[in-house]
Short mmCIF file of C-alpha atoms and ligand atoms in Angstrom, two decimals:
data_model
loop_
_atom_site.label_atom_id
_atom_site.label_comp_id
_atom_site.label_asym_id
_atom_site.label_seq_id
_atom_site.Cartn_x
_atom_site.Cartn_y
_atom_site.Cartn_z
CA MET F 652 -9.17 61.10 -24.51
CA GLN F 653 -6.05 59.06 -25.31
CA THR F 654 -6.41 56.05 -27.57
CA ILE F 655 -5.80 52.57 -26.23
CA HIS F 656 -2.44 52.50 -28.05
CA GLN F 657 -1.13 55.38 -25.90
CA LEU F 658 -2.20 53.87 -22.57
CA THR F 659 -0.57 51.45 -20.17
CA LEU F 660 -2.32 48.12 -19.77
CA ALA F 661 -3.75 49.12 -16.38
CA ASP F 662 -5.04 52.48 -17.66
CA ALA F 663 -6.37 50.91 -20.83
CA ILE F 664 -8.48 48.54 -18.79
CA THR F 665 -9.89 51.15 -16.42
CA GLN F 666 -10.27 53.95 -18.99
CA THR F 667 -12.36 51.83 -21.31
CA GLU F 668 -15.22 51.86 -18.80
CA SER F 669 -18.37 53.91 -19.48
CA HIS F 670 -18.71 53.36 -23.23
CA HIS F 671 -15.05 54.00 -23.97
CA SER F 672 -13.94 50.72 -25.45
CA LEU F 673 -11.73 51.21 -28.48
CA PHE F 674 -14.61 50.04 -30.65
CA GLU F 675 -17.05 52.48 -29.06
CA GLN F 676 -14.59 55.35 -29.40
CA GLU F 677 -14.13 54.59 -33.06
CA ARG F 678 -17.83 54.20 -33.77
CA ARG F 679 -18.67 57.42 -31.94
CA LYS F 680 -16.16 59.33 -34.04
CA THR F 681 -17.49 57.96 -37.35
CA PRO F 682 -19.22 60.88 -39.08
CA LEU F 683 -22.77 60.56 -40.37
CA LYS F 684 -23.44 61.77 -43.86
CA LYS F 685 -26.76 63.44 -44.64
CA SER F 686 -28.39 62.43 -47.90
CA LYS F 687 -28.80 65.19 -50.49
CA ILE F 688 -32.30 66.14 -49.47
CA PHE F 689 -31.22 67.01 -45.92
CA GLN F 690 -28.32 69.14 -47.15
CA SER F 691 -30.81 71.72 -48.42
CA GLN F 692 -31.85 74.86 -46.54
CA SER F 693 -35.06 73.12 -45.35
CA VAL F 694 -37.27 70.18 -46.23
CA GLN F 695 -40.90 70.28 -47.34
CA PHE F 696 -43.44 67.51 -47.90
CA VAL F 697 -45.65 67.11 -50.95
CA ASP F 698 -48.67 64.84 -51.41
CA GLN F 699 -48.13 61.73 -53.47
CA GLN F 700 -51.02 59.57 -54.73
CA THR F 701 -50.21 55.88 -54.41
CA GLU F 702 -52.01 52.52 -54.29
CA ILE F 703 -52.12 52.80 -50.49
CA GLY F 704 -53.65 56.30 -50.60
CA THR F 705 -52.14 59.76 -50.23
CA ILE F 706 -48.74 59.77 -48.62
CA LEU F 707 -46.15 62.51 -48.19
CA LYS F 708 -42.78 62.72 -49.89
CA ALA F 709 -39.93 64.93 -48.69
CA ILE F 710 -38.43 67.41 -51.15
CA PRO F 711 -35.59 69.87 -50.66
CA SER F 712 -36.39 73.55 -50.34
CA THR F 713 -34.28 76.68 -50.68
CA GLU F 714 -36.51 78.56 -48.24
CA LYS F 715 -35.74 78.93 -44.57
CA ASN F 716 -38.30 77.43 -42.17
CA THR F 717 -39.74 80.48 -40.39
CA LEU F 718 -42.32 78.79 -38.12
CA PRO F 719 -42.20 79.84 -34.45
CA SER F 720 -39.80 77.82 -32.28
CA LYS F 721 -40.91 74.33 -31.23
CA ARG F 722 -40.66 72.20 -28.11
CA ILE F 723 -40.46 68.52 -28.94
CA ALA F 724 -40.29 65.38 -26.81
CA VAL F 725 -38.90 62.03 -27.96
CA LEU F 726 -39.41 58.62 -26.38
CA PHE F 727 -38.53 54.99 -26.93
CA SER F 728 -41.34 52.47 -26.59
CA GLY F 729 -41.16 48.67 -26.41
CA GLY F 730 -38.10 46.46 -26.78
CA PRO F 731 -34.74 47.99 -27.73
CA ALA F 732 -33.49 47.91 -31.31
CA ALA F 733 -30.10 49.00 -32.61
CA GLY F 734 -29.96 52.55 -33.94
CA GLY F 735 -32.38 54.30 -31.58
CA HIS F 736 -29.72 56.76 -30.47
CA ASN F 737 -29.07 57.78 -34.07
CA VAL F 738 -32.78 58.54 -34.56
CA ILE F 739 -32.43 61.06 -31.74
CA LEU F 740 -29.23 62.47 -33.25
CA GLY F 741 -30.96 62.90 -36.63
CA LEU F 742 -33.87 64.56 -34.87
CA LYS F 743 -31.58 66.97 -33.03
CA HIS F 744 -29.71 67.78 -36.25
CA SER F 745 -32.98 68.52 -38.05
CA LEU F 746 -34.12 71.08 -35.50
CA ARG F 747 -33.22 74.76 -35.55
CA PRO F 748 -31.23 76.48 -32.79
CA GLU F 749 -34.46 78.06 -31.48
CA ASP F 750 -36.18 74.65 -31.02
CA THR F 751 -35.91 72.55 -27.83
CA LEU F 752 -35.64 68.77 -27.70
CA PHE F 753 -36.70 66.87 -24.56
CA GLY F 754 -36.00 63.22 -23.83
CA VAL F 755 -38.76 61.26 -22.09
CA LYS F 756 -37.35 58.91 -19.46
CA ALA F 757 -38.42 55.23 -19.47
CA GLY F 758 -40.83 55.29 -22.41
CA PRO F 759 -44.58 55.96 -22.30
CA LYS F 760 -44.44 55.66 -18.49
CA GLY F 761 -42.29 58.82 -18.42
CA LEU F 762 -44.75 60.65 -20.66
CA LEU F 763 -47.50 59.87 -18.15
CA SER F 764 -45.49 61.03 -15.16
CA GLY F 765 -43.92 64.02 -16.93
CA ASP F 766 -40.38 62.69 -16.55
CA LEU F 767 -38.72 64.79 -19.24
CA PHE F 768 -35.29 66.42 -19.49
CA GLU F 769 -33.69 68.68 -22.06
CA LEU F 770 -31.45 66.76 -24.44
CA SER F 771 -28.17 68.46 -25.30
CA LEU F 772 -26.22 67.69 -28.45
CA VAL F 773 -23.24 66.68 -26.29
CA ALA F 774 -25.32 64.05 -24.47
CA ILE F 775 -26.61 62.60 -27.73
CA GLU F 776 -23.20 62.61 -29.40
CA ALA F 777 -21.87 60.55 -26.49
CA VAL F 778 -23.98 57.63 -27.77
CA GLN F 779 -23.77 58.38 -31.50
CA ASN F 780 -23.61 55.14 -33.54
CA LEU F 781 -23.84 53.05 -30.36
CA GLY F 782 -26.45 50.43 -29.52
CA GLY F 783 -29.05 50.39 -26.77
CA PHE F 784 -31.77 52.74 -25.60
CA ASP F 785 -29.95 53.75 -22.41
CA LEU F 786 -29.91 57.47 -23.19
CA LEU F 787 -33.63 57.51 -22.29
CA GLY F 788 -34.72 53.96 -21.36
CA SER F 789 -37.97 52.39 -22.56
CA ASP F 790 -41.02 50.45 -21.38
CA ARG F 791 -44.13 48.75 -22.70
CA THR F 792 -46.92 50.80 -21.06
CA LYS F 793 -49.92 51.13 -23.33
CA ILE F 794 -51.69 54.49 -23.05
CA LYS F 795 -55.32 53.42 -23.04
CA THR F 796 -57.44 54.81 -20.21
CA ASP F 797 -58.97 58.31 -20.03
CA ASP F 798 -56.79 59.01 -17.00
CA GLN F 799 -53.68 58.07 -18.98
CA PHE F 800 -54.64 60.35 -21.88
CA GLN F 801 -55.29 63.12 -19.38
CA ALA F 802 -51.86 62.51 -17.84
CA VAL F 803 -50.26 62.91 -21.30
CA LEU F 804 -52.18 66.16 -21.75
CA ASN F 805 -50.87 67.42 -18.42
CA THR F 806 -47.32 66.68 -19.55
CA VAL F 807 -47.90 68.39 -22.91
CA ARG F 808 -49.21 71.50 -21.13
CA LYS F 809 -46.56 71.50 -18.42
CA PHE F 810 -43.69 71.37 -20.95
CA LYS F 811 -45.57 73.39 -23.62
CA LEU F 812 -44.90 70.63 -26.14
CA ASN F 813 -45.61 71.16 -29.84
CA GLY F 814 -44.50 67.69 -30.86
CA ILE F 815 -43.96 64.13 -29.64
CA ILE F 816 -41.87 61.56 -31.49
CA VAL F 817 -42.69 57.94 -30.61
CA ILE F 818 -39.95 55.49 -31.56
CA GLY F 819 -41.68 52.12 -31.43
CA GLY F 820 -43.13 49.02 -33.04
CA ASP F 821 -46.66 48.25 -34.24
CA ASP F 822 -48.28 48.63 -30.82
CA SER F 823 -46.43 51.83 -29.95
CA ASN F 824 -47.23 53.37 -33.32
CA THR F 825 -50.89 52.44 -32.79
CA ASN F 826 -50.63 54.47 -29.60
CA ALA F 827 -48.89 57.26 -31.54
CA SER F 828 -51.82 57.40 -33.95
CA GLN F 829 -54.31 57.63 -31.06
CA LEU F 830 -52.22 60.32 -29.37
CA ALA F 831 -52.05 62.28 -32.64
CA ASP F 832 -55.89 62.38 -32.76
CA PHE F 833 -56.18 63.19 -29.08
CA LEU F 834 -53.65 66.04 -29.16
CA LYS F 835 -54.80 67.66 -32.42
CA THR F 836 -56.75 70.42 -30.69
CA GLU F 837 -53.82 71.00 -28.38
CA ASN F 838 -51.67 71.83 -31.41
CA CYS F 839 -49.20 69.11 -30.40
CA HIS F 840 -48.15 66.94 -33.35
CA VAL F 841 -47.24 63.25 -33.05
CA ILE F 842 -44.93 61.34 -35.39
CA GLY F 843 -43.98 57.65 -35.25
CA VAL F 844 -40.65 56.05 -36.12
CA PRO F 845 -40.63 52.35 -37.19
CA LYS F 846 -38.58 50.37 -34.69
CA THR F 847 -38.54 46.64 -33.97
CA ILE F 848 -36.06 43.85 -34.47
CA ASP F 849 -39.03 41.63 -35.39
CA GLY F 850 -39.24 43.30 -38.82
CA ASP F 851 -43.03 43.08 -38.79
CA LEU F 852 -43.57 46.83 -39.21
CA GLN F 853 -43.33 46.99 -43.01
CA TRP F 854 -45.53 48.41 -45.76
CA GLY F 855 -44.32 47.03 -49.11
CA LYS F 856 -42.06 49.40 -51.03
CA PHE F 857 -43.24 52.35 -48.90
CA LEU F 858 -41.74 51.03 -45.67
CA PRO F 859 -39.32 48.20 -46.51
CA ILE F 860 -38.24 47.39 -42.93
CA SER F 861 -38.20 48.64 -39.35
CA PHE F 862 -34.86 49.64 -37.87
CA GLY F 863 -32.96 47.18 -35.69
CA PHE F 864 -33.89 44.16 -37.83
CA ASP F 865 -30.68 44.30 -39.85
CA THR F 866 -28.41 44.49 -36.80
CA ALA F 867 -30.26 41.81 -34.85
CA THR F 868 -30.32 39.35 -37.74
CA LYS F 869 -26.65 39.98 -38.50
CA VAL F 870 -25.78 39.24 -34.86
CA TYR F 871 -27.91 36.06 -34.82
CA ALA F 872 -26.58 34.97 -38.23
CA GLU F 873 -23.04 35.33 -36.94
CA LEU F 874 -23.85 33.14 -33.91
CA VAL F 875 -25.77 30.56 -35.94
CA GLY F 876 -23.00 30.54 -38.57
CA ASN F 877 -20.45 29.88 -35.84
CA ILE F 878 -22.51 26.99 -34.46
CA LEU F 879 -22.98 25.57 -37.97
CA GLN F 880 -19.22 25.76 -38.42
CA ASP F 881 -18.79 23.87 -35.15
CA THR F 882 -21.12 21.03 -36.17
CA PRO F 883 -19.01 19.26 -38.83
CA SER F 884 -15.95 19.90 -36.66
CA SER F 885 -17.14 18.23 -33.45
CA ARG F 886 -19.55 15.95 -35.39
CA LYS F 887 -21.86 15.13 -32.54
CA TYR F 888 -24.45 17.79 -31.81
CA TRP F 889 -27.83 18.89 -33.02
CA HIS F 890 -28.54 22.46 -31.93
CA PHE F 891 -32.13 23.61 -31.44
CA VAL F 892 -32.00 27.40 -31.71
CA LYS F 893 -34.96 29.60 -30.88
CA LEU F 894 -34.73 33.06 -32.46
CA MET F 895 -36.47 36.16 -31.17
CA GLY F 896 -39.23 37.71 -33.23
CA ARG F 897 -42.74 37.66 -31.85
CA SER F 898 -45.45 36.36 -34.22
CA ALA F 899 -43.71 37.06 -37.51
CA SER F 900 -40.82 34.85 -38.69
CA HIS F 901 -38.89 37.49 -40.63
CA VAL F 902 -35.92 37.06 -38.26
CA ALA F 903 -35.82 33.26 -38.68
CA LEU F 904 -36.19 33.55 -42.46
CA GLU F 905 -33.43 36.16 -42.73
CA VAL F 906 -31.04 34.14 -40.53
CA ALA F 907 -31.85 31.00 -42.55
CA LEU F 908 -31.07 32.81 -45.82
CA GLN F 909 -27.80 34.08 -44.38
CA THR F 910 -26.65 30.74 -42.96
CA LYS F 911 -28.48 27.89 -44.83
CA PRO F 912 -29.04 25.47 -41.91
CA PRO F 913 -30.49 21.95 -42.40
CA ILE F 914 -33.83 22.95 -40.83
CA ALA F 915 -35.60 26.29 -40.34
CA LEU F 916 -39.25 26.57 -39.37
CA ILE F 917 -41.44 29.46 -40.50
CA SER F 918 -44.54 30.06 -38.36
CA GLU F 919 -46.58 31.61 -41.16
CA GLU F 920 -46.13 28.47 -43.27
CA VAL F 921 -47.28 26.32 -40.35
CA LYS F 922 -50.40 28.46 -40.04
CA ASP F 923 -51.25 29.01 -43.72
CA ARG F 924 -50.70 25.36 -44.65
CA ASN F 925 -52.31 24.09 -41.47
CA ILE F 926 -49.27 21.97 -40.54
CA SER F 927 -49.77 19.97 -37.36
CA LEU F 928 -47.30 19.72 -34.51
CA ASP F 929 -46.81 16.04 -35.30
CA THR F 930 -45.96 16.85 -38.94
CA ILE F 931 -43.36 19.40 -37.81
CA VAL F 932 -41.76 16.99 -35.36
CA THR F 933 -41.82 14.16 -37.93
CA HIS F 934 -40.05 16.42 -40.42
CA ILE F 935 -37.33 17.39 -37.92
CA ALA F 936 -36.76 13.79 -36.80
CA THR F 937 -36.77 12.44 -40.38
CA VAL F 938 -34.12 14.96 -41.48
CA ILE F 939 -32.02 14.09 -38.42
CA ALA F 940 -32.35 10.34 -39.14
CA TYR F 941 -31.56 10.85 -42.83
CA ARG F 942 -28.44 12.85 -42.05
CA GLN F 943 -27.34 10.31 -39.42
CA GLY F 944 -27.65 7.58 -42.06
CA ARG F 945 -25.53 9.66 -44.45
CA GLY F 946 -22.82 10.27 -41.84
CA LEU F 947 -23.97 13.84 -41.07
CA ASN F 948 -24.97 13.35 -37.45
CA TYR F 949 -25.16 17.04 -36.63
CA GLY F 950 -27.00 20.18 -37.59
CA VAL F 951 -29.03 23.18 -36.58
CA VAL F 952 -32.80 23.64 -36.29
CA LEU F 953 -33.98 27.27 -36.36
CA ILE F 954 -37.21 27.91 -34.48
CA PRO F 955 -39.00 31.30 -34.54
CA GLU F 956 -40.10 32.25 -31.04
CA GLY F 957 -43.59 33.05 -32.34
CA LEU F 958 -44.15 29.46 -33.51
CA ILE F 959 -45.92 28.69 -30.27
CA GLU F 960 -48.74 31.13 -31.16
CA PHE F 961 -49.43 29.33 -34.44
CA ILE F 962 -49.76 25.77 -33.15
CA PRO F 963 -52.87 25.20 -31.03
CA ASP F 964 -51.53 21.79 -29.79
CA LEU F 965 -48.39 23.47 -28.51
CA ILE F 966 -50.10 26.41 -26.87
CA ASN F 967 -52.69 24.14 -25.23
CA SER F 968 -49.90 22.09 -23.69
CA LEU F 969 -48.61 25.11 -21.74
CA PRO F 970 -49.49 25.88 -18.12
CA ALA F 971 -52.38 28.38 -17.82
CA GLU F 972 -50.19 30.95 -15.98
CA LEU F 973 -47.86 31.22 -18.99
CA ILE F 974 -50.77 31.88 -21.36
CA LYS F 975 -52.22 34.52 -19.06
CA ASP F 976 -48.91 36.32 -18.60
CA ARG F 977 -49.20 39.10 -21.22
CA ASP F 978 -47.74 42.56 -21.70
CA SER F 979 -49.78 45.76 -21.46
CA HIS F 980 -50.68 45.48 -25.19
CA GLY F 981 -52.08 41.92 -24.69
CA ASN F 982 -49.12 40.11 -26.30
CA LEU F 983 -48.13 36.63 -25.11
CA LYS F 984 -44.57 36.71 -23.68
CA VAL F 985 -43.19 34.25 -26.22
CA SER F 986 -39.58 35.03 -25.36
CA GLN F 987 -40.15 33.42 -21.95
CA ILE F 988 -41.48 30.10 -23.35
CA GLU F 989 -38.92 27.38 -24.09
CA THR F 990 -40.36 26.22 -27.41
CA GLU F 991 -36.95 24.87 -28.42
CA THR F 992 -36.92 22.45 -25.46
CA VAL F 993 -40.51 21.36 -26.09
CA LEU F 994 -39.67 20.59 -29.73
CA LEU F 995 -36.45 18.84 -28.78
CA ASN F 996 -38.25 16.51 -26.36
CA LEU F 997 -40.89 15.66 -28.95
CA THR F 998 -38.19 15.07 -31.58
CA GLN F 999 -36.39 12.61 -29.29
CA LYS F 1000 -39.60 10.61 -28.89
CA LYS F 1001 -40.18 10.64 -32.66
CA LEU F 1002 -36.61 9.50 -33.29
CA ALA F 1003 -37.25 6.48 -31.07
CA ASP F 1004 -40.26 5.69 -33.26
CA ILE F 1005 -38.18 6.03 -36.43
CA GLN F 1006 -35.55 3.73 -34.90
CA ALA F 1007 -38.26 1.08 -34.37
CA LYS F 1008 -39.93 1.52 -37.80
CA PRO F 1009 -37.28 3.08 -40.09
CA THR F 1010 -38.85 2.08 -43.41
CA SER F 1011 -42.08 3.92 -42.53
CA TYR F 1012 -40.11 7.15 -42.55
CA LEU F 1013 -36.98 6.66 -44.65
CA SER F 1014 -38.10 4.92 -47.81
CA GLN F 1015 -39.28 7.95 -49.77
CA GLU F 1016 -37.47 10.77 -51.49
CA PRO F 1017 -36.12 13.25 -50.60
CA TYR F 1018 -35.12 11.44 -47.39
CA LYS F 1019 -34.69 7.87 -48.65
CA LEU F 1020 -31.91 5.74 -47.14
CA THR F 1021 -30.38 2.44 -48.30
CA GLU F 1022 -30.36 -0.62 -45.99
CA THR F 1023 -26.74 0.11 -45.00
CA GLU F 1024 -27.56 3.75 -44.32
CA ILE F 1025 -30.53 2.74 -42.17
CA GLN F 1026 -28.22 0.53 -40.12
CA LYS F 1027 -25.84 3.46 -39.74
CA PHE F 1028 -28.72 5.64 -38.52
CA GLN F 1029 -29.80 2.93 -36.08
CA SER F 1030 -26.35 2.70 -34.57
CA SER F 1031 -25.99 6.53 -34.25
CA GLU F 1032 -26.48 8.46 -31.04
CA PHE F 1033 -28.41 11.70 -30.88
CA SER F 1034 -26.91 14.52 -28.78
CA SER F 1035 -28.38 17.97 -28.56
CA ASN F 1036 -28.08 21.51 -27.24
CA THR F 1037 -30.65 24.26 -26.98
CA HIS F 1038 -30.10 28.00 -27.42
CA PHE F 1039 -32.18 31.14 -27.40
CA PHE F 1040 -30.79 34.11 -29.32
CA GLY F 1041 -32.81 37.21 -28.55
CA TYR F 1042 -31.44 39.80 -26.20
CA GLU F 1043 -27.99 39.30 -27.78
CA GLY F 1044 -29.18 41.08 -30.92
CA ARG F 1045 -31.27 44.01 -29.75
CA CYS F 1046 -28.61 46.35 -28.36
CA GLY F 1047 -25.46 45.67 -30.34
CA ALA F 1048 -23.95 48.67 -32.11
CA PRO F 1049 -26.10 49.35 -35.18
CA SER F 1050 -24.92 47.79 -38.44
CA ALA F 1051 -23.78 50.13 -41.22
CA PHE F 1052 -27.31 49.97 -42.65
CA ASP F 1053 -29.08 50.68 -39.35
CA THR F 1054 -26.58 53.47 -38.53
CA THR F 1055 -27.49 55.40 -41.68
CA TYR F 1056 -31.14 54.41 -41.83
CA THR F 1057 -31.92 55.52 -38.27
CA TYR F 1058 -30.11 58.83 -38.67
CA HIS F 1059 -32.30 59.60 -41.70
CA LEU F 1060 -35.47 58.48 -39.93
CA GLY F 1061 -34.61 61.02 -37.22
CA LEU F 1062 -33.90 63.77 -39.77
CA GLY F 1063 -37.21 62.96 -41.49
CA ALA F 1064 -39.24 62.86 -38.27
CA GLY F 1065 -37.86 66.27 -37.29
CA ALA F 1066 -38.67 67.68 -40.73
CA LEU F 1067 -42.28 66.45 -40.40
CA ILE F 1068 -42.68 68.21 -37.07
CA LEU F 1069 -41.17 71.40 -38.55
CA ASN F 1070 -43.83 71.15 -41.27
CA ASN F 1071 -46.66 70.85 -38.71
CA LYS F 1072 -47.53 67.30 -39.80
CA THR F 1073 -49.18 64.88 -37.38
CA GLY F 1074 -50.29 61.22 -37.34
CA TYR F 1075 -47.59 59.97 -39.73
CA ILE F 1076 -44.89 57.32 -39.54
CA ILE F 1077 -41.60 58.28 -41.17
CA SER F 1078 -39.93 55.98 -43.66
CA MET F 1079 -36.99 55.74 -46.04
CA THR F 1080 -37.20 53.55 -49.12
CA THR F 1081 -34.43 51.52 -50.75
CA SER F 1082 -34.13 54.31 -53.34
CA ASN F 1083 -33.53 56.78 -50.49
CA ASP F 1084 -36.87 58.57 -50.73
CA ILE F 1085 -38.09 59.98 -47.42
CA LEU F 1086 -41.81 59.24 -47.06
CA ALA F 1087 -44.46 59.80 -44.42
CA LEU F 1088 -47.34 57.30 -44.25
CA PRO F 1089 -50.60 58.13 -42.43
CA LEU F 1090 -50.76 55.92 -39.33
CA SER F 1091 -54.56 55.82 -39.38
CA GLY F 1092 -54.42 54.05 -42.76
CA MET F 1093 -52.36 51.22 -41.26
CA ILE F 1094 -54.73 50.39 -38.41
CA THR F 1095 -56.87 47.28 -38.40
CA GLU F 1096 -58.44 45.02 -35.72
CA GLU F 1097 -56.69 42.09 -34.09
CA ILE F 1098 -57.85 39.69 -31.40
CA ARG F 1099 -55.64 40.38 -28.38
CA ASP F 1100 -56.24 38.52 -25.16
CA GLU F 1101 -59.63 37.42 -26.59
CA LYS F 1102 -60.72 41.03 -27.38
CA ALA F 1103 -60.93 42.82 -30.75
CA THR F 1104 -58.32 45.58 -30.47
CA PRO F 1105 -57.34 48.31 -32.98
CA VAL F 1106 -53.68 47.81 -33.91
CA ILE F 1107 -51.34 48.45 -36.80
CA GLU F 1108 -51.45 45.31 -38.89
CA LYS F 1109 -48.38 43.13 -38.30
CA ALA F 1110 -46.60 42.36 -41.55
CA LEU F 1111 -46.13 38.59 -41.47
CA VAL F 1112 -43.97 36.50 -43.82
CA LYS F 1113 -45.97 35.95 -47.01
CA LEU F 1114 -45.65 32.51 -48.59
CA ASP F 1115 -45.76 34.06 -52.07
CA SER F 1116 -42.99 36.56 -51.27
CA PRO F 1117 -39.70 36.21 -53.20
CA ALA F 1118 -37.81 35.67 -49.91
CA PHE F 1119 -39.97 32.75 -48.77
CA LYS F 1120 -40.08 31.24 -52.26
CA TYR F 1121 -36.30 31.28 -52.52
CA PHE F 1122 -36.00 29.65 -49.10
CA GLU F 1123 -38.57 27.03 -50.08
CA SER F 1124 -36.70 26.21 -53.27
CA ARG F 1125 -33.41 25.58 -51.44
CA ARG F 1126 -34.26 24.11 -48.05
CA THR F 1127 -34.35 20.42 -49.05
CA GLU F 1128 -30.85 20.75 -50.42
CA TRP F 1129 -29.77 22.44 -47.16
CA ALA F 1130 -31.27 19.49 -45.21
CA ARG F 1131 -29.68 16.76 -47.31
CA SER F 1132 -26.14 18.10 -47.48
CA ASP F 1133 -23.79 20.60 -45.85
CA VAL F 1134 -24.14 23.88 -47.70
CA PHE F 1135 -24.27 26.22 -44.72
CA SER F 1136 -22.37 29.48 -44.65
CA SER F 1137 -20.96 31.61 -41.88
CA PRO F 1138 -21.49 35.34 -42.50
CA GLY F 1139 -19.20 36.41 -39.65
CA PRO F 1140 -19.51 39.58 -37.56
CA ARG F 1141 -21.17 42.66 -39.02
CA GLN F 1142 -18.67 44.89 -40.73
CA TYR F 1143 -18.29 48.67 -40.84
CA TYR F 1144 -15.63 48.93 -43.55
CA GLY F 1145 -14.75 46.92 -46.62
CA PRO F 1146 -16.71 44.97 -49.20
CA THR F 1147 -19.24 43.34 -46.85
CA ALA F 1148 -20.15 46.47 -44.86
CA ASN F 1149 -23.03 48.01 -46.79
CA GLN F 1150 -25.29 45.00 -47.06
CA LEU F 1151 -29.06 45.05 -46.80
CA PRO F 1152 -30.94 42.17 -45.22
CA ILE F 1153 -31.39 39.42 -47.86
CA THR F 1154 -35.16 39.24 -47.27
CA VAL F 1155 -35.48 43.00 -47.90
CA ALA F 1156 -33.38 42.87 -51.08
CA LEU F 1157 -35.40 39.90 -52.42
CA ASN F 1158 -38.81 41.28 -51.48
CA GLN F 1159 -38.03 44.74 -52.86
CA GLY F 1160 -36.98 43.16 -56.17
CA LEU F 1161 -33.43 44.56 -55.99
CA ASP F 1162 -30.61 43.05 -58.00
CA SER F 1163 -27.91 43.64 -55.41
CA LEU F 1164 -27.49 43.39 -51.64
CA LEU F 1165 -25.53 46.62 -51.52
CA PHE F 1166 -27.19 49.78 -50.30
CA THR F 1167 -25.96 53.21 -51.25
CA GLN F 1168 -26.81 56.59 -49.89
P1 LIG G 932 -40.87 45.34 -29.89
O1 LIG G 932 -42.00 44.84 -30.73
O2 LIG G 932 -41.30 46.25 -28.83
O3 LIG G 932 -39.81 45.92 -30.76
O4 LIG G 932 -40.18 44.12 -29.14
C1 LIG G 932 -39.94 42.95 -29.80
C2 LIG G 932 -39.25 41.92 -28.94
O5 LIG G 932 -37.86 42.05 -29.01
C3 LIG G 932 -39.73 40.52 -29.37
O6 LIG G 932 -38.92 40.01 -30.38
C4 LIG G 932 -39.69 39.77 -28.07
O7 LIG G 932 -40.65 38.73 -28.02
C5 LIG G 932 -40.06 40.79 -27.05
O8 LIG G 932 -39.62 42.02 -27.56
C6 LIG G 932 -39.40 40.56 -25.72
O9 LIG G 932 -39.89 41.49 -24.83
P2 LIG G 932 -39.24 41.86 -23.44
O10 LIG G 932 -38.15 42.86 -23.71
O11 LIG G 932 -40.35 42.50 -22.70
O12 LIG G 932 -38.70 40.61 -22.84
#
């Protein structure tokens, strides 16, 4: 294929169709480097005793893996997250020439219907380092009934599968754990891979983050940074931005740490500190009024999409159909609810109240205004915009971190299967250790759709975590003045390329944002 520099304008436009933009060509060509452990003849796993029980740690081996050939299927499950294709590439690279890799079309649904096809290296390399899940597709079907388990068994027997790799979030990995138990006697091993932009599939230092979180938050932080940069330029708008991330607020916290907006809400704080809807709205409106009085009549409010689930007043105000509309795992479809508009409308009403009784709201630090400033606030107009950043961040080309991380998760998942391990989720730590954590040890009960349901515990933002504490210590300053920053687009070369998410670096106790391999 010619590069864009060698083509006429007309050819350049037509020949960049089908994943052949200059950017995609360059990314596809970028080689992936295996970490030391995967450069060995084979990889073995040894038991490691830890505070969360016995886990497995990968070690290099000089011996050739001589197990009989294997037939392995891989599927995506749930929402897309950047780097999924590189998991499959890592998986393919970990297998031996005598092994066969099948792709399952359209997620768990394809496993039920037996919609599998053999995955060639050429097909996978065509999407190497690129975003999306389009090589296979995905869906949110939960495998729960006896008939569904039987359908999986039929597929396993039909394709003579020895292994299934489930690339998914907490719900999909719960399903992976159940499938691992169910298929044990069939000698078919099941391994999970931690995927979700929500970042709520974490296990302390053993599983620092799910893949896709870094890319999604870098995309959102770029967009939020651009809007923040617009605000003191046009000097007239307040932007209410809802950010994707069901239940947990890791995404909102990460984007806040990257951009430092005047207001960012964290659902877990609202829940743990029992903060009422009125208190939230009063806080937003007071900050707006304060800034108007100080001549800063603009700003950004970050709202995690899961907030709705944590505020009974808000959820009760929704039409019954919206509450009933849940996915196959019993999750409320929070991405479809316009929380940002609801909060904006309430804020406008509260601002009218502050206009009428300014001293009730603006006579105490940290949002105290002088008489003249109150007059300035009272003569200011409030203009607003709403945004929802969600789907923009799930399928972008993986960041440098997600590119490498996912490739190694794939290499590790393949190594587990070649070691006859089952019921584990693969992980890579910030010190580049490849670990396997037993899925059964992560399962707890959650109320879903009013029923107690076994699920992998969602890792929510902890109020005593270093990331939240740092945010808490700075946010009043961010509200009172303009200290925002614009991180720009994610980079693949140069000094800003190899950056970890800030929340991960803080919570893992690292002293640098840089990751090395
Ligand atoms: P996963 O947990 O499957 O990774 O999906 C997460 C997510 O992106 C949430 O942030 C969002 O609420 C939801 O998916 C949207 O789902 P859908 O793609 O069905 O609209």
